[in-house]
mmCIF file of C-alpha atoms and ligand atoms in Angstrom:
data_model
loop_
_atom_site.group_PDB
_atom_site.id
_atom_site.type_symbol
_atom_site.label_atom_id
_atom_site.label_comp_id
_atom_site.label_asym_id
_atom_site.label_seq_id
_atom_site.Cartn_x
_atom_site.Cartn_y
_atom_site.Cartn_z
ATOM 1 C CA UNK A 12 -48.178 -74.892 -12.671
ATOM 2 C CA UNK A 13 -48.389 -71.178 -12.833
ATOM 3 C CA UNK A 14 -52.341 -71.321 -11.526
ATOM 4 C CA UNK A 15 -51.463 -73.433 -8.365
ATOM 5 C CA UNK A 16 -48.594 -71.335 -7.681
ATOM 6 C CA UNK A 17 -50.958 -68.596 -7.424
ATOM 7 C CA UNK A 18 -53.460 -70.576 -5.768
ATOM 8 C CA UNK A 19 -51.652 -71.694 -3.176
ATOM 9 C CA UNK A 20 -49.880 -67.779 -2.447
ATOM 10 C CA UNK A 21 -53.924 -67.017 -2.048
ATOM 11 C CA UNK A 22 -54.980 -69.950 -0.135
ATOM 12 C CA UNK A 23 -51.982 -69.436 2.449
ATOM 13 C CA UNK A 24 -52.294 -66.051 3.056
ATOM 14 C CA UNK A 25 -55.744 -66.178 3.646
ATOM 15 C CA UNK A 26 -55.477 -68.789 6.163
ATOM 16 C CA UNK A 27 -52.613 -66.955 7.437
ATOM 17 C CA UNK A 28 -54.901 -63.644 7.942
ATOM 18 C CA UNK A 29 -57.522 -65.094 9.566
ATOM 19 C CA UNK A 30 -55.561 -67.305 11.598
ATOM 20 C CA UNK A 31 -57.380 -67.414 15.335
ATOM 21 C CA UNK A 32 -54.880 -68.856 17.542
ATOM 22 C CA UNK A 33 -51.333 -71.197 17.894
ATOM 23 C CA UNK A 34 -53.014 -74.596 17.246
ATOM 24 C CA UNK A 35 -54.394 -73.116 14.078
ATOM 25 C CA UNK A 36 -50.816 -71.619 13.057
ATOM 26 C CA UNK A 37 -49.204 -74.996 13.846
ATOM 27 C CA UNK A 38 -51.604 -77.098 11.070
ATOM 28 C CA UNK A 39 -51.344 -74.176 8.797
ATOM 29 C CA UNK A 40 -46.979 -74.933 9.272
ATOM 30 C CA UNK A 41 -47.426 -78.730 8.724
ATOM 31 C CA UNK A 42 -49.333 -78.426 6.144
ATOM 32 C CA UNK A 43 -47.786 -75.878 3.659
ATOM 33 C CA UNK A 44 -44.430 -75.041 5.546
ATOM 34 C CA UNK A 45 -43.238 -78.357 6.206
ATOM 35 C CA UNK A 46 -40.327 -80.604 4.658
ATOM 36 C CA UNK A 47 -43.189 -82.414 3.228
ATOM 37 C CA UNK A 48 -46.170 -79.786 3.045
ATOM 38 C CA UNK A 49 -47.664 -78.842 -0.023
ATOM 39 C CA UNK A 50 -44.642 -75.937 -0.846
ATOM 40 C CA UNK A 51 -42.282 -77.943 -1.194
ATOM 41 C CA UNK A 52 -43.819 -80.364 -2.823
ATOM 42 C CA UNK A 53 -44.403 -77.806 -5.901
ATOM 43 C CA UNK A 54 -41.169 -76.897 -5.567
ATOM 44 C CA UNK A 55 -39.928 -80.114 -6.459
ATOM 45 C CA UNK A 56 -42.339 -80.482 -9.252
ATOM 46 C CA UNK A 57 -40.597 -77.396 -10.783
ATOM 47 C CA UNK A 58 -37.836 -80.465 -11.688
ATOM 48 C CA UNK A 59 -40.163 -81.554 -14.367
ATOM 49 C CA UNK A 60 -40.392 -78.379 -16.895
ATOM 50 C CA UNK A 61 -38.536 -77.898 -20.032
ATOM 51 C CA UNK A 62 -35.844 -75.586 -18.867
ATOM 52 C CA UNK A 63 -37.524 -72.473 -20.181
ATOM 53 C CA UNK A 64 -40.291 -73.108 -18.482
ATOM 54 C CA UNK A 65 -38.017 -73.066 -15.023
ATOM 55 C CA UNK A 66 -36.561 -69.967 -15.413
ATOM 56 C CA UNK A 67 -40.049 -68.214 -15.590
ATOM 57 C CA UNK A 68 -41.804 -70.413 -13.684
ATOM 58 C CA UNK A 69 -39.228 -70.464 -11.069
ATOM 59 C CA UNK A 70 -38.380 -67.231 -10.329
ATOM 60 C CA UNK A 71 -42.362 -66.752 -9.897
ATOM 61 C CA UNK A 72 -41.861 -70.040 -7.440
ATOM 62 C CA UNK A 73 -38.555 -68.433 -5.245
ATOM 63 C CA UNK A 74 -40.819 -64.940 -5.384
ATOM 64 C CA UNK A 75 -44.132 -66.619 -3.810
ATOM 65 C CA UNK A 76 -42.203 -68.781 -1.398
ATOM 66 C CA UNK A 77 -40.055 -66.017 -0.054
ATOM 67 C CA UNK A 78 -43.377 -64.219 0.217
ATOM 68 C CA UNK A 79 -45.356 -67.004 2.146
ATOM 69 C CA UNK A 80 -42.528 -67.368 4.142
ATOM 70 C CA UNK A 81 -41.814 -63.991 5.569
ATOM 71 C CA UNK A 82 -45.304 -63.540 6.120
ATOM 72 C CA UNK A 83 -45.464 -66.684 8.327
ATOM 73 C CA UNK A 84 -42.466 -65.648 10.308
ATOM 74 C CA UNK A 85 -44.709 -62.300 10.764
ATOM 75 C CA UNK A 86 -48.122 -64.063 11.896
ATOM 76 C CA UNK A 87 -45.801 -66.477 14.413
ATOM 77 C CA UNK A 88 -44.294 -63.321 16.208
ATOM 78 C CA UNK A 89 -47.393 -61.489 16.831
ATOM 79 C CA UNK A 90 -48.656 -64.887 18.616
ATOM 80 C CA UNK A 91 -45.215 -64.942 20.703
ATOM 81 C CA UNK A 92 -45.448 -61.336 21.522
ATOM 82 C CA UNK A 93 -49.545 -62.147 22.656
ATOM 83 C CA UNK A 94 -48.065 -64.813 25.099
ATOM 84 C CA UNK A 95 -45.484 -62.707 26.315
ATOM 85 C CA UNK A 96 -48.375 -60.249 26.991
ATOM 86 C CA UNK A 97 -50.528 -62.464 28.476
ATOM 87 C CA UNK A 98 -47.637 -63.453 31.356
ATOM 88 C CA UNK A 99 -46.762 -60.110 32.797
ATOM 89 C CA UNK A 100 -50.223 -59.008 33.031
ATOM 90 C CA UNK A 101 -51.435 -61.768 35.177
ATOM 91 C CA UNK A 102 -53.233 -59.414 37.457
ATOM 92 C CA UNK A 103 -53.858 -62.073 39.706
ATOM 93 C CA UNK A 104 -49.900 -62.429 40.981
ATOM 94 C CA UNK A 105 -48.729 -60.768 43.674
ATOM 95 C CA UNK A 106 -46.784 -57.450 42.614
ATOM 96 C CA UNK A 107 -42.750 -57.483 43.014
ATOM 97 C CA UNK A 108 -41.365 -55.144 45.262
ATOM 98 C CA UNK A 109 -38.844 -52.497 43.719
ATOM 99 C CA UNK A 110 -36.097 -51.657 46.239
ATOM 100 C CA UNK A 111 -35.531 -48.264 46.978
ATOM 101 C CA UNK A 112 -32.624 -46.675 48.222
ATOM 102 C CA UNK A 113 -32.171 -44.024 51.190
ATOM 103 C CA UNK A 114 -29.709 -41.524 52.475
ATOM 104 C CA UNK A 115 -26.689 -43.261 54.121
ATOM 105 C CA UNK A 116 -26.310 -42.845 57.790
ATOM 106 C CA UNK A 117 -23.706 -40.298 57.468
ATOM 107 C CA UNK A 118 -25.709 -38.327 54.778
ATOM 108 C CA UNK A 119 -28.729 -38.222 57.731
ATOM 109 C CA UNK A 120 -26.818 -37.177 60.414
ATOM 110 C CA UNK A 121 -25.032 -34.160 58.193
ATOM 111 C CA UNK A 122 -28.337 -32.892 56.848
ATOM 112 C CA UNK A 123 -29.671 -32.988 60.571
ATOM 113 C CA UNK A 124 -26.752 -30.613 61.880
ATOM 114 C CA UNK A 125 -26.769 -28.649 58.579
ATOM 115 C CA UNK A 126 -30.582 -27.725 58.987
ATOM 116 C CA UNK A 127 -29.660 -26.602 62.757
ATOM 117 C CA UNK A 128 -26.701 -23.959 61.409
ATOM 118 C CA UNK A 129 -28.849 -22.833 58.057
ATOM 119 C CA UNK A 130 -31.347 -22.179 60.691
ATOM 120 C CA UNK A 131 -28.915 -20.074 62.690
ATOM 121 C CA UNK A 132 -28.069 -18.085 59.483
ATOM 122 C CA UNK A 133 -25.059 -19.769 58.446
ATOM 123 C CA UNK A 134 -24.052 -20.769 54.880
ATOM 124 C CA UNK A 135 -22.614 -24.703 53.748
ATOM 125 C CA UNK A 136 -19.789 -24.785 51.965
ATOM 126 C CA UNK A 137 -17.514 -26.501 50.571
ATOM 127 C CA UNK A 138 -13.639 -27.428 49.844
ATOM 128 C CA UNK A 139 -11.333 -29.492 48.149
ATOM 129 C CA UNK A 140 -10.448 -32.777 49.499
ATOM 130 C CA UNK A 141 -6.962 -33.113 47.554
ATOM 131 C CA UNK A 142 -5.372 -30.193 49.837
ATOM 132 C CA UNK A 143 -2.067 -28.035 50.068
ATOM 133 C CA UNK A 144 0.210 -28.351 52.487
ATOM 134 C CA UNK A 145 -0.381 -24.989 53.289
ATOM 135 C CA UNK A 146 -3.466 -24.859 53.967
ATOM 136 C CA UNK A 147 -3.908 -28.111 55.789
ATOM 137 C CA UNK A 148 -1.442 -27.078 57.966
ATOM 138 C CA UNK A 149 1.055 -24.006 57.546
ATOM 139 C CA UNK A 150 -2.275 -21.488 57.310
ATOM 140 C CA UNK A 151 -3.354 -23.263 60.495
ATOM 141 C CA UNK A 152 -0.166 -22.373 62.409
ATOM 142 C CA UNK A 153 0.893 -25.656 61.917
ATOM 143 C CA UNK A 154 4.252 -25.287 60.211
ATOM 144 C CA UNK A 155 6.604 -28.032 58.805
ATOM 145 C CA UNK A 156 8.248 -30.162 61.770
ATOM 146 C CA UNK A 157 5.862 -28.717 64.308
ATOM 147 C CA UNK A 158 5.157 -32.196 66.436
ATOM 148 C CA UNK A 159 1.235 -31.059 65.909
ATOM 149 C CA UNK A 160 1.738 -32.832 62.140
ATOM 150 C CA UNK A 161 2.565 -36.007 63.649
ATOM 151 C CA UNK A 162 -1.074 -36.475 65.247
ATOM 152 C CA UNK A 163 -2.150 -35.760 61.717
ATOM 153 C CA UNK A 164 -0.690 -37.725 59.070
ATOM 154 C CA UNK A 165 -1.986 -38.151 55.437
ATOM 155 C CA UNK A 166 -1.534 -39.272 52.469
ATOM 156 C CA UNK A 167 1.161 -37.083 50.858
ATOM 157 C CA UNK A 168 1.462 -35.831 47.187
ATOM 158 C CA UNK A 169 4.423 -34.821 46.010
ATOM 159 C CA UNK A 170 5.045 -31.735 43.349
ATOM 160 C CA UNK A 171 7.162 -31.609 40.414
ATOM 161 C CA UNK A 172 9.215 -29.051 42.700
ATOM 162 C CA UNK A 173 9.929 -29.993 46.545
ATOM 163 C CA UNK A 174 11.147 -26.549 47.464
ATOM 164 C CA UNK A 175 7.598 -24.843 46.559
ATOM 165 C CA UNK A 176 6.071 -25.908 49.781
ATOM 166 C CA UNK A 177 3.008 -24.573 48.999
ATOM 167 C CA UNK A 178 2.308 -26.631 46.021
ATOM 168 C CA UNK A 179 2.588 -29.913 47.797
ATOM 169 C CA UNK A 180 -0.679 -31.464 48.291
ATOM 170 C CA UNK A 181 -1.987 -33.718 50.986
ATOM 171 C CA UNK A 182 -5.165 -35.252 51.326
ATOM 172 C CA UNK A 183 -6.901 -33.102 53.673
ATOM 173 C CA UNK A 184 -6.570 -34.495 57.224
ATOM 174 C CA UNK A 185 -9.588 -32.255 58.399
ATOM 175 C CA UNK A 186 -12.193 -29.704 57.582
ATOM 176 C CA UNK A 187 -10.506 -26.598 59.174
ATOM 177 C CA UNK A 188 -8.334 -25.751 55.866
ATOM 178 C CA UNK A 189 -11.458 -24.515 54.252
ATOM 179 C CA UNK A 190 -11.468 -21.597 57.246
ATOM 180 C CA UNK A 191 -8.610 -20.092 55.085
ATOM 181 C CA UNK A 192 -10.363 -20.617 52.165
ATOM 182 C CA UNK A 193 -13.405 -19.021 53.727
ATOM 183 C CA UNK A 194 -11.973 -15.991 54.874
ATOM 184 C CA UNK A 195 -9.710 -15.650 51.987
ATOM 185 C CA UNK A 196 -12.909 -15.871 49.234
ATOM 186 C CA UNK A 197 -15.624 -14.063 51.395
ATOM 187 C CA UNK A 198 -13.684 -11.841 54.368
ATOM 188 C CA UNK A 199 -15.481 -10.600 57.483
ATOM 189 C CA UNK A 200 -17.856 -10.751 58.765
ATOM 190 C CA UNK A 201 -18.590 -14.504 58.458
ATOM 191 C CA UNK A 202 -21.100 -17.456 59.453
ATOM 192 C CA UNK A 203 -20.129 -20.817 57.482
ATOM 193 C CA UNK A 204 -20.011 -24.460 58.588
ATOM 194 C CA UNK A 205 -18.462 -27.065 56.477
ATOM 195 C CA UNK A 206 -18.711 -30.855 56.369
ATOM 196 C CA UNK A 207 -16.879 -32.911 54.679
ATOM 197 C CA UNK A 208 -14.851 -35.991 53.752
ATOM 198 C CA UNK A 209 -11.288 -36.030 55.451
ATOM 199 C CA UNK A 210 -8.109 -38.689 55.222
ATOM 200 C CA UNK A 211 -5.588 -39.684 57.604
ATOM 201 C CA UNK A 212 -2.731 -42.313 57.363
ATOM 202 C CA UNK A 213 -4.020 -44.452 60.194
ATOM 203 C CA UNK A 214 -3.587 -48.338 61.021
ATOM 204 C CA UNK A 215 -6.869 -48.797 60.458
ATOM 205 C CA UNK A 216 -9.292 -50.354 63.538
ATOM 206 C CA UNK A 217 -12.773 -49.837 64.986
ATOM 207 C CA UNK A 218 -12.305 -46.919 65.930
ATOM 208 C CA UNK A 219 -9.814 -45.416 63.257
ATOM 209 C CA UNK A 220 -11.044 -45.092 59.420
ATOM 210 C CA UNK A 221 -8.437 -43.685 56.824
ATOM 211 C CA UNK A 222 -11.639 -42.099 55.311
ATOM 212 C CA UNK A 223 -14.019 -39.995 57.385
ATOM 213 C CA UNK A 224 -16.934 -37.180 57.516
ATOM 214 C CA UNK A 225 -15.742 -34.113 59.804
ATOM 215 C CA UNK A 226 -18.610 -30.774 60.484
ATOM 216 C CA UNK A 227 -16.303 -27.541 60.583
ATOM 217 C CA UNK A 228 -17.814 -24.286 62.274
ATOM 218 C CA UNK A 229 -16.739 -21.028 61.996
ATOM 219 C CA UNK A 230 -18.336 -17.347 62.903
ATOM 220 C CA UNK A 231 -16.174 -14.329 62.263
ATOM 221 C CA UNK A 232 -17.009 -10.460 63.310
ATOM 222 C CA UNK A 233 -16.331 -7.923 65.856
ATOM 223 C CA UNK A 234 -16.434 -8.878 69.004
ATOM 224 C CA UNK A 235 -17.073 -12.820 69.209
ATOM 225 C CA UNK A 236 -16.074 -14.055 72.078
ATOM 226 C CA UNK A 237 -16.383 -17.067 74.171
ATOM 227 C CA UNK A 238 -19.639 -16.950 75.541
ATOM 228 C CA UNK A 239 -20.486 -17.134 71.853
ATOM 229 C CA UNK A 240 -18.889 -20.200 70.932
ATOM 230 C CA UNK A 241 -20.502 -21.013 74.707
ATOM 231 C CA UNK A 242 -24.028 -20.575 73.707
ATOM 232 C CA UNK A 243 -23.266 -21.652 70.098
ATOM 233 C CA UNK A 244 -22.294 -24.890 71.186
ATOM 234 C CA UNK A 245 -24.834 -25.386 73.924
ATOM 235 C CA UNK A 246 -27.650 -25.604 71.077
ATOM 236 C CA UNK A 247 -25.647 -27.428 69.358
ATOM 237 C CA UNK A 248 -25.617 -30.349 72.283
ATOM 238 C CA UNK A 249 -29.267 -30.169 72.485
ATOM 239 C CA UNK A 250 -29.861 -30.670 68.669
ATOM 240 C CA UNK A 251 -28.080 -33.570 68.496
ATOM 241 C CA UNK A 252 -28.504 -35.307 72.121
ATOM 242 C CA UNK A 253 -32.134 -33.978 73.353
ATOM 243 C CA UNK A 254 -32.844 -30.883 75.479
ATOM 244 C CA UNK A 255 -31.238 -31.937 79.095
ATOM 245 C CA UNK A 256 -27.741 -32.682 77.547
ATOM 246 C CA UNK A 257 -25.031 -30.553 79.226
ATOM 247 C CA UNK A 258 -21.655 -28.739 78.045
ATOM 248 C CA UNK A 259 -18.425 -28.824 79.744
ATOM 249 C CA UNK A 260 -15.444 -27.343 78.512
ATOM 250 C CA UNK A 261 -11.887 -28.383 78.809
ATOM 251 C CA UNK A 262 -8.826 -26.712 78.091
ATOM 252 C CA UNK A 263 -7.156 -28.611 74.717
ATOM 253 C CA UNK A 264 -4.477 -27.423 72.746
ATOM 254 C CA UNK A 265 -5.086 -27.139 68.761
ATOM 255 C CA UNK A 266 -2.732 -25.097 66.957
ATOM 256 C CA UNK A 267 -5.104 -22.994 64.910
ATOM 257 C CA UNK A 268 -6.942 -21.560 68.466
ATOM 258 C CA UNK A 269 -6.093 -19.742 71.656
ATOM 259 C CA UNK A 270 -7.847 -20.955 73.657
ATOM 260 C CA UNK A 271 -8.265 -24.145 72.598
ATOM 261 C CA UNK A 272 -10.930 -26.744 74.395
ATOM 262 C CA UNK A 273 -12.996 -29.800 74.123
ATOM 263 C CA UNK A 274 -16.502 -29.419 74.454
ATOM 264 C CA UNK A 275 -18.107 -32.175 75.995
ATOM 265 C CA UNK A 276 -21.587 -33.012 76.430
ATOM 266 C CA UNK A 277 -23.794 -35.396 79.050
ATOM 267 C CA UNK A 278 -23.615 -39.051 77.672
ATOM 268 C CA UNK A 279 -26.851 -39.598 76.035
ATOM 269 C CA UNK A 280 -27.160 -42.633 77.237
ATOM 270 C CA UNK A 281 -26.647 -42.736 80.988
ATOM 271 C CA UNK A 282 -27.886 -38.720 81.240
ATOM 272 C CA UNK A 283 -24.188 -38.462 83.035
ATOM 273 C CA UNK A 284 -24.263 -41.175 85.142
ATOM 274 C CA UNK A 285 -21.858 -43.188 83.797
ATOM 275 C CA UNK A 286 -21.997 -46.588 81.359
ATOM 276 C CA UNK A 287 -20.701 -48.350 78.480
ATOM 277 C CA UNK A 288 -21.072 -45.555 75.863
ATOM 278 C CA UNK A 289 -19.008 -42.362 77.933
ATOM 279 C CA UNK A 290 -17.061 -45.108 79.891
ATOM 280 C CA UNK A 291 -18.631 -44.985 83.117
ATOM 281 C CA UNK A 292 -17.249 -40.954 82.824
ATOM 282 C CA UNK A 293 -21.031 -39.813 82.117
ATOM 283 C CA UNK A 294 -19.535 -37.721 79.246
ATOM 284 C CA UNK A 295 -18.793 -37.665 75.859
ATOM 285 C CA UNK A 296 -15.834 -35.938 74.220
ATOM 286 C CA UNK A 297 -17.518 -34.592 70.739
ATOM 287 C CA UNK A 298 -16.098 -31.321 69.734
ATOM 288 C CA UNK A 299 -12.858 -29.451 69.634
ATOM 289 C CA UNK A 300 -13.337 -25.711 70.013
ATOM 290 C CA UNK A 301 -11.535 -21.929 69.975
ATOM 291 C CA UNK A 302 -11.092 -18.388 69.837
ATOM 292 C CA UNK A 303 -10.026 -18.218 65.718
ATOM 293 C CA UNK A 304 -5.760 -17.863 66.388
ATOM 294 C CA UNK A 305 -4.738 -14.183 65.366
ATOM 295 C CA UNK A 306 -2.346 -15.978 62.842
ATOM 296 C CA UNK A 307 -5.046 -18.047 61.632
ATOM 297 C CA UNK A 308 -7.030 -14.813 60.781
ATOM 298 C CA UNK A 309 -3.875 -13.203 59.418
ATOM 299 C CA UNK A 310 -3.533 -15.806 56.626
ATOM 300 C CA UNK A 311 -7.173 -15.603 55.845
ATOM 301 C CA UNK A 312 -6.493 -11.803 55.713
ATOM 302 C CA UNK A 313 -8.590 -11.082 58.068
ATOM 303 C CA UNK A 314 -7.143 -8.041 60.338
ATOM 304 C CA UNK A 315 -7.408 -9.636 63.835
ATOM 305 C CA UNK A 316 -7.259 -6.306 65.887
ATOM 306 C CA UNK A 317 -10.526 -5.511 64.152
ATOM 307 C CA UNK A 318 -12.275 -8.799 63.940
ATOM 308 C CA UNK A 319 -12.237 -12.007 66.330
ATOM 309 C CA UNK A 320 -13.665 -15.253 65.908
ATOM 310 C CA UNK A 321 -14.662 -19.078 66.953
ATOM 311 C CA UNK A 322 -14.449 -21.981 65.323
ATOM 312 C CA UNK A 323 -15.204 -25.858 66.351
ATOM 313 C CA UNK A 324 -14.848 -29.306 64.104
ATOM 314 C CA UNK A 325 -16.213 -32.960 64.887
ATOM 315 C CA UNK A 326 -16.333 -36.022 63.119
ATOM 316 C CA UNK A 327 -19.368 -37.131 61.891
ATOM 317 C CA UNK A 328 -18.340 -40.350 61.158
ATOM 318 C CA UNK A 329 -18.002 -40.495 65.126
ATOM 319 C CA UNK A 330 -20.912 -39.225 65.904
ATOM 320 C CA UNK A 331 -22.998 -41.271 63.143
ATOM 321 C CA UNK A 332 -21.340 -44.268 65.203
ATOM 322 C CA UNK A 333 -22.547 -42.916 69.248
ATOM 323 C CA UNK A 334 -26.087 -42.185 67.664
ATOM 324 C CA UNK A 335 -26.736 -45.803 65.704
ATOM 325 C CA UNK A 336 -25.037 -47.402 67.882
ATOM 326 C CA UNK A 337 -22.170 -48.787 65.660
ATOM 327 C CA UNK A 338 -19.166 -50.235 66.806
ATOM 328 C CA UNK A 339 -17.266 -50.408 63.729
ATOM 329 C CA UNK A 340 -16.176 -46.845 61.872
ATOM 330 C CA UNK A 341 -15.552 -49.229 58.738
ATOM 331 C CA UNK A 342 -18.524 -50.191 58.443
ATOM 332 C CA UNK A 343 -19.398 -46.711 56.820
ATOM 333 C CA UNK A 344 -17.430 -46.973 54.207
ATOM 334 C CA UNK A 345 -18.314 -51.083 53.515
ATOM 335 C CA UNK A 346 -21.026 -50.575 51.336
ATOM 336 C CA UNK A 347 -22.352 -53.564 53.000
ATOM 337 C CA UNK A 348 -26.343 -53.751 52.084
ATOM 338 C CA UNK A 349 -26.449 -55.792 54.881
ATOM 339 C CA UNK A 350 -25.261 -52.924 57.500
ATOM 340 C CA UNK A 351 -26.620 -49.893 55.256
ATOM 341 C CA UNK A 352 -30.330 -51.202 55.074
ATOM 342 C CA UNK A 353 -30.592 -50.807 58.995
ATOM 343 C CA UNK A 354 -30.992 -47.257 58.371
HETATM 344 N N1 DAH B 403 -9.487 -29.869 63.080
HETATM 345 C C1 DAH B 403 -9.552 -30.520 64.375
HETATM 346 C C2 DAH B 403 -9.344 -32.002 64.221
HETATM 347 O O1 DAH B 403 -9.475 -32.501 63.143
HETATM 348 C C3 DAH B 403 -10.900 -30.239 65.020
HETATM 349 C C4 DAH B 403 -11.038 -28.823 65.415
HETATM 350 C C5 DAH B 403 -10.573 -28.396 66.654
HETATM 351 C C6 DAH B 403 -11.589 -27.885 64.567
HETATM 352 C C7 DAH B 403 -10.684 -27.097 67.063
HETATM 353 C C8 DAH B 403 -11.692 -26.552 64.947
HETATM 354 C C9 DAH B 403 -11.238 -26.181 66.205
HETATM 355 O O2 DAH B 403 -12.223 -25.625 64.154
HETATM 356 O O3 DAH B 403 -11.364 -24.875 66.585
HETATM 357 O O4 DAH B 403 -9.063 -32.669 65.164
#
């Protein structure tokens, strides 16, 4: 019993190690492996010894078998693995395409009008998006129940202490807040834009988004004037609409400026003739504009009888939308593949 124990351990793993392929594995399963293959068969003969016998002979039985076993289990995965193998590397199939992602329409547009101002020799940076009060607003001559809030409003935070104005936070309803900042971290003279994600609390359509991407300006020294912000803002037209588009400025109040104005430029469209884009007006209203306030400058603590300054602000988001083409602001913010992978 003992020799064809042994026997058997040899025959099987010899088979088993020169095994050439599945068919072979499969007789070599039937034939030893099997409910009725020759292993089992011995093991049922092990019924017939004197019970000293089975405890030697036994344990040598459970030893081989476990043996056999594991070392079938080991032959079978290296064939499953082979197949495996054998399937991805058809070279013959076609490849699959991996998708790749891009920058999102906003992201384009902002790295666009951020190479123009780097190029200029002004610095990026950057604020916080949960604002104060203050500097949303108060800093920007925009004190509490001025009606100038009203065409602003946000999502409000509220602090542990109402009286302590300054610690109430908004979310910021535009990029100008991080003039103070600015002013207040680096002082005069200064050359910084800043874009950047902004909030209001609007009833929401095509053309209003409670989230949106705003492009602050601001230039700070002795002397700036308005044939600065002029000039500034005349490159700034041709950057983004093409060499023949033209600047007009209109008086506009914003509390942070004096003067204030809207700089407009030829519809890019039409070249100023008028169509669906600048409604039939042949321009388009992109960019609110100033002389920095000299209370503005005062709470950056910047000394305003020494240094004067300009600052302008747009919305990307709106400009992303006259440039693609897009008639939905909310479609930004959608993450819909199917809009995104246009661009
Ligand atoms: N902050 C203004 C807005 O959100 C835009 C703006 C206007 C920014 C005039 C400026 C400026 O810096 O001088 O509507």
């Amino acid at each position: 019993m003992k020799d064809k124990l042994i026997k058997i351990k040899n025959t099987v793993l010899d088979k088993l190690n020169t095994v050439n392929n599945e068919v072979e594995l499969k007789a070599i399963d039937l034939q030893y492996f099997s409910r009725k293959g020759e292993i089992s068969e011995l093991m049922h003969h092990l019924k017939e010894l004197s019970s000293e016998q089975k405890r030697e002979i036994g344990a040598l039985a459970n030893q081989i078998k476990k043996e056999l076993e594991s070392k079938m289990k080991e032959t079978r995965s290296f064939f499953d693995e082979k197949t495996n193998l054998n399937e991805v590397s058809d070279i013959t199939l076609p490849g699959r395409k991996l998708k790749k992602g891009h920058l999102h329409p906003i992201t384009i547009i902002q790295r666009e009008v951020e190479d123009l101002f780097t190029s200029l020799g002004f610095s990026i940076i950057d604020g916080p998006e949960l604002e104060s009060d203050y500097y949303n607003f108060s800093a920007l001559n925009i004190p509490p129940l001025h009606p100038a809030r009203d065409m602003q409003d946000t999502f409000y935070v509220s602090s542990p202490d109402d009286k302590k104005q300054e610690l109430d936070l908004v979310m910021r309803t535009h990029t100008s807040p991080v003039q103070i900042r600015a002013m207040k971290k680096y002082g005069a003279p200064l050359k910084v834009v800043i874009p950047g994600r902004c909030f209001r609390n609007e009833a929401t359509d095509a053309r209003h988004e409670h989230t949106f991407y705003q492009f602050e300006g601001m230039m700070i020294g002795e002397n700036i004037n308005f044939s600065n912000l002029k000039s500034l803002l005349e490159i700034v037209g041709k950057k983004l609409f093409g060499e023949d588009t033209k600047l007009r400025m209109r008086p506009k109040y914003y509390p942070f400026v004096e003067p204030g104005n809207n700089g407009e430029y030829t519809c890019f469209l039409c070249g100023g003739k008028g169509c669906r884009v600048c409604k039939n007006t042949g321009w388009l209203e992109i960019v609110g504009a100033g002389l920095i306030h000299p209370d503005v400058l005062r709470a950056g603590g910047v000394d305003p009888e020494k240094y004067s300054g300009l600052a302008f602000g747009f919305g990307l988001t709106r400009l992303a939308m006259l440039k693609y083409a897009v008639n939905d602001a909310r479609l930004f913010n959608s993450g819909d593949l199917r809009f995104l992978e246009q661009f």
